[in-house]
Short mmCIF file of C-alpha atoms in Angstrom, two decimals:
data_model
loop_
_atom_site.label_atom_id
_atom_site.label_comp_id
_atom_site.label_asym_id
_atom_site.label_seq_id
_atom_site.Cartn_x
_atom_site.Cartn_y
_atom_site.Cartn_z
CA MET C 64 103.90 37.96 -233.20
CA THR C 65 104.61 36.98 -229.59
CA ALA C 66 103.88 33.62 -228.08
CA PRO C 67 101.55 33.20 -225.08
CA ASP C 68 103.04 32.71 -221.63
CA ALA C 69 102.77 28.93 -221.99
CA GLY C 70 105.41 29.17 -224.68
CA ARG C 71 107.79 31.44 -222.84
CA GLY C 72 111.50 30.75 -222.76
CA ILE C 73 112.82 29.08 -219.63
CA GLY C 74 115.99 29.23 -217.62
CA ASN C 75 117.56 28.09 -214.38
CA GLY C 76 115.54 27.83 -211.22
CA GLU C 77 112.15 26.78 -212.57
CA SER C 78 110.49 23.73 -211.11
CA ALA C 79 109.96 20.48 -213.00
CA ALA C 80 106.24 21.21 -213.15
CA GLU C 81 106.90 24.66 -214.60
CA ILE C 82 109.30 23.24 -217.18
CA THR C 83 106.81 20.55 -218.19
CA THR C 84 104.08 23.13 -218.59
CA THR C 85 106.41 25.33 -220.60
CA PHE C 86 107.40 22.62 -223.05
CA VAL C 87 103.77 21.68 -223.68
CA GLY C 88 103.27 25.12 -225.21
CA LEU C 89 106.76 25.61 -226.59
CA PRO C 90 107.01 25.54 -230.38
CA ARG C 91 108.97 22.57 -231.69
CA ASP C 92 111.12 25.00 -233.58
CA SER C 93 113.08 26.66 -230.79
CA PHE C 94 116.38 28.50 -230.35
CA ARG C 95 118.38 27.95 -227.18
CA ILE C 96 120.96 30.48 -225.92
CA LEU C 97 123.41 29.17 -223.32
CA HIS C 98 125.50 31.61 -221.26
CA VAL C 99 128.65 30.12 -219.73
CA SER C 100 131.02 31.31 -217.02
CA THR C 101 132.99 29.52 -214.29
CA GLY C 102 130.83 29.06 -211.19
CA ASN C 103 127.44 29.98 -212.67
CA VAL C 104 126.77 32.26 -209.72
CA CYS C 105 127.95 35.67 -211.00
CA ARG C 106 128.55 36.47 -214.69
CA SER C 107 126.43 33.88 -216.49
CA PRO C 108 123.38 34.34 -214.21
CA ILE C 109 123.55 38.10 -214.77
CA THR C 110 123.86 37.58 -218.52
CA GLU C 111 121.07 35.00 -218.64
CA ARG C 112 118.57 37.07 -216.70
CA LEU C 113 119.47 40.33 -218.47
CA THR C 114 119.03 38.67 -221.86
CA ARG C 115 115.57 37.48 -220.87
CA HIS C 116 114.71 40.88 -219.41
CA PHE C 117 115.84 42.86 -222.46
CA VAL C 118 114.03 40.55 -224.88
CA ARG C 119 110.83 40.95 -222.86
CA GLU C 120 111.28 44.73 -222.90
CA ARG C 121 111.37 44.69 -226.69
CA LEU C 122 108.80 42.00 -227.49
CA GLY C 123 106.57 42.12 -224.41
CA VAL C 124 107.23 38.44 -223.64
CA LEU C 125 110.08 35.96 -223.94
CA GLY C 126 108.55 33.55 -226.39
CA GLY C 127 108.46 32.48 -229.98
CA GLY C 128 110.67 29.50 -229.18
CA LEU C 129 113.51 31.51 -227.62
CA ILE C 130 115.04 29.81 -224.54
CA VAL C 131 117.76 31.44 -222.42
CA GLU C 132 119.75 29.58 -219.76
CA SER C 133 123.22 29.32 -218.23
CA ALA C 134 125.78 26.96 -216.70
CA GLY C 135 129.34 27.00 -215.36
CA THR C 136 132.47 25.11 -216.39
CA TRP C 137 133.08 24.60 -212.66
CA GLY C 138 129.45 25.24 -211.84
CA HIS C 139 128.30 25.41 -208.23
CA GLU C 140 125.52 22.87 -208.74
CA GLY C 141 122.41 23.89 -206.82
CA ALA C 142 123.96 27.11 -205.48
CA PRO C 143 122.08 30.40 -205.36
CA MET C 144 123.19 33.43 -207.33
CA GLU C 145 125.67 35.70 -205.55
CA ALA C 146 123.92 38.46 -203.59
CA HIS C 147 125.79 41.22 -205.46
CA ALA C 148 124.71 39.66 -208.77
CA GLU C 149 121.10 39.85 -207.59
CA THR C 150 121.62 43.51 -206.76
CA VAL C 151 123.00 44.20 -210.23
CA LEU C 152 119.94 42.57 -211.79
CA ALA C 153 117.67 44.62 -209.55
CA ASP C 154 119.45 47.78 -210.79
CA PHE C 155 118.25 46.90 -214.30
CA GLY C 156 114.78 45.84 -213.17
CA ALA C 157 115.50 42.20 -214.05
CA ASP C 158 114.19 39.19 -212.15
CA ALA C 159 116.77 37.20 -210.14
CA SER C 160 114.29 34.93 -208.35
CA GLY C 161 114.47 31.15 -208.39
CA PHE C 162 117.95 30.88 -209.86
CA VAL C 163 119.91 27.68 -209.21
CA GLY C 164 123.51 27.16 -210.34
CA ARG C 165 124.39 24.34 -212.76
CA GLU C 166 127.54 22.58 -213.87
CA LEU C 167 128.04 22.62 -217.64
CA LEU C 168 127.18 19.23 -219.14
CA ASP C 169 127.48 17.76 -222.61
CA ASP C 170 123.71 17.89 -223.00
CA HIS C 171 123.67 21.65 -222.45
CA VAL C 172 126.13 22.14 -225.31
CA ILE C 173 124.39 19.63 -227.57
CA ARG C 174 121.03 21.40 -227.20
CA ALA C 175 122.40 24.96 -227.49
CA ASP C 176 122.00 26.87 -230.75
CA LEU C 177 124.23 29.69 -229.49
CA VAL C 178 126.76 29.54 -226.65
CA LEU C 179 128.01 32.86 -225.29
CA THR C 180 130.89 32.65 -222.82
CA ALA C 181 132.42 35.15 -220.43
CA THR C 182 136.01 34.53 -221.54
CA ARG C 183 138.13 32.94 -224.26
CA ASP C 184 139.07 30.14 -221.85
CA HIS C 185 135.38 29.31 -221.37
CA ARG C 186 134.92 29.34 -225.12
CA ALA C 187 137.84 26.93 -225.55
CA GLN C 188 136.43 24.61 -222.89
CA VAL C 189 133.02 24.51 -224.56
CA ILE C 190 134.55 23.82 -227.98
CA SER C 191 136.80 21.10 -226.52
CA MET C 192 133.66 19.24 -225.42
CA GLY C 193 132.97 18.56 -229.10
CA HIS C 194 129.41 18.32 -230.40
CA SER C 195 130.29 20.57 -233.37
CA ALA C 196 130.15 23.55 -231.01
CA GLY C 197 132.81 25.65 -232.75
CA LEU C 198 130.59 27.54 -235.17
CA ARG C 199 128.02 28.42 -232.51
CA THR C 200 130.26 29.29 -229.58
CA PHE C 201 131.58 32.82 -229.03
CA THR C 202 132.59 34.98 -226.14
CA LEU C 203 129.83 37.49 -225.43
CA LYS C 204 131.95 40.45 -226.46
CA GLU C 205 133.21 38.66 -229.57
CA PHE C 206 129.63 37.98 -230.65
CA THR C 207 128.72 41.62 -230.01
CA ARG C 208 131.58 42.82 -232.21
CA LEU C 209 130.50 40.51 -235.04
CA VAL C 210 126.81 41.37 -234.70
CA LYS C 211 127.56 45.08 -234.98
CA ALA C 212 129.10 44.42 -238.41
CA ILE C 213 126.03 42.62 -239.76
CA ASP C 214 123.58 44.65 -241.82
CA PRO C 215 120.16 44.15 -240.15
CA ALA C 216 118.55 44.32 -243.58
CA THR C 217 120.22 41.00 -244.46
CA LEU C 218 118.47 39.20 -241.59
CA PRO C 219 114.99 37.68 -241.86
CA PRO C 220 112.28 40.04 -240.59
CA LEU C 221 110.73 39.34 -237.20
CA GLU C 222 107.54 38.36 -239.01
CA GLU C 223 109.33 35.14 -239.95
CA GLY C 224 109.92 34.42 -236.26
CA VAL C 225 112.63 35.01 -233.69
CA VAL C 226 114.03 31.50 -234.24
CA THR C 227 114.58 32.01 -237.97
CA ARG C 228 116.16 35.40 -237.36
CA ALA C 229 118.40 34.08 -234.57
CA ARG C 230 119.71 31.20 -236.66
CA ALA C 231 120.54 33.54 -239.52
CA LEU C 232 122.32 35.86 -237.08
CA VAL C 233 124.56 33.06 -235.78
CA ARG C 234 125.43 31.94 -239.32
CA ALA C 235 126.33 35.50 -240.32
CA ALA C 236 128.46 36.02 -237.20
CA ALA C 237 130.32 32.75 -237.74
CA ALA C 238 131.09 33.76 -241.34
CA LEU C 239 132.62 37.04 -240.14
CA ARG C 240 134.71 35.62 -237.31
CA GLY C 241 137.97 35.29 -239.26
CA TRP C 242 137.66 38.81 -240.66
CA LEU C 243 136.88 40.90 -237.57
CA LEU C 244 139.50 40.17 -234.95
CA ALA C 245 139.57 41.67 -231.46
CA PRO C 246 141.85 44.73 -231.12
CA THR C 247 143.40 43.11 -228.01
CA ALA C 248 143.10 39.73 -226.33
CA GLU C 249 141.42 41.36 -223.33
CA ALA C 250 138.73 42.96 -225.50
CA ASP C 251 136.72 39.73 -225.57
CA GLU C 252 136.88 39.10 -221.81
CA VAL C 253 134.31 39.71 -219.07
CA TYR C 254 136.31 39.43 -215.87
CA ASP C 255 135.15 37.48 -212.84
CA PRO C 256 133.71 39.64 -210.03
CA TYR C 257 133.44 36.73 -207.57
CA GLY C 258 134.38 37.96 -204.10
CA ALA C 259 134.70 41.57 -205.28
CA PRO C 260 132.79 44.55 -203.82
CA LEU C 261 129.44 45.64 -205.21
CA THR C 262 131.02 48.49 -207.18
CA PHE C 263 132.99 46.00 -209.28
CA PHE C 264 129.91 43.83 -209.77
CA ARG C 265 128.07 46.88 -211.04
CA SER C 266 130.87 47.69 -213.48
CA ILE C 267 130.70 44.11 -214.80
CA GLY C 268 126.92 44.44 -215.03
CA ASP C 269 127.36 47.58 -217.13
CA GLU C 270 129.83 45.76 -219.41
CA ILE C 271 127.39 42.90 -219.89
CA HIS C 272 124.54 45.33 -220.54
CA GLN C 273 126.53 47.18 -223.19
CA ALA C 274 127.50 43.91 -224.87
CA LEU C 275 123.98 42.50 -224.78
CA ASP C 276 122.15 45.55 -226.11
CA PRO C 277 123.20 45.21 -229.79
CA VAL C 278 122.78 41.42 -229.60
CA VAL C 279 119.19 41.63 -228.36
CA THR C 280 118.46 44.37 -230.89
CA ALA C 281 119.74 42.11 -233.69
CA LEU C 282 117.80 39.13 -232.39
CA THR C 283 114.49 40.96 -232.09
CA GLY C 284 114.85 43.67 -234.71
CA VAL C 285 113.70 46.13 -232.03
CA PRO C 286 116.10 48.72 -230.57
CA ALA C 287 116.15 49.50 -226.87
CA ARG C 288 113.81 52.21 -225.68
CA THR C 289 115.54 55.50 -225.03
#
């Protein structure tokens, strides 16, 4: 069921040689998740690396054509992840090594099958870039709310591949968007911890974890270990 390491998903911070090697083994049929925040040094790096970590926990490897990466609408190109963000990832046992910040480009949106943003403003900025991004761009918490309303039995089984299941999940979430509205405007926001103390970073990390858990469960068909 799982792909070999040569076909693992990739993200920020990997060298050109590593990326080339990865794509040699990567199935043509892939599914790319793009996490977006402002600077790409706090929220989106945490979300990217936690997504990869939680998928590996469930499937044993990040593969099968699933690619997870991130960028920022005002991305600090080439910047390292914030130290407190690295600490948050370490709290969850996730790997923060090798991360490099990126500015969001048209190509990132064009190639993405699912864009998950930290806030509604980020979502609006992604959609304003065009590229038919509207039906595949959500805030993280918005996507979580929609995913929770989807009957897992209506999704393709994992035996058909993570890519097939992921595409069906996005279609189902998009179809529900007009029916399941947020209780408040703030309910779909993950606030920026940049410059805040570690305690606030950890609270944001917990928010992201809680939002990601049902998403990764829906993607993989495997619940988190208790």
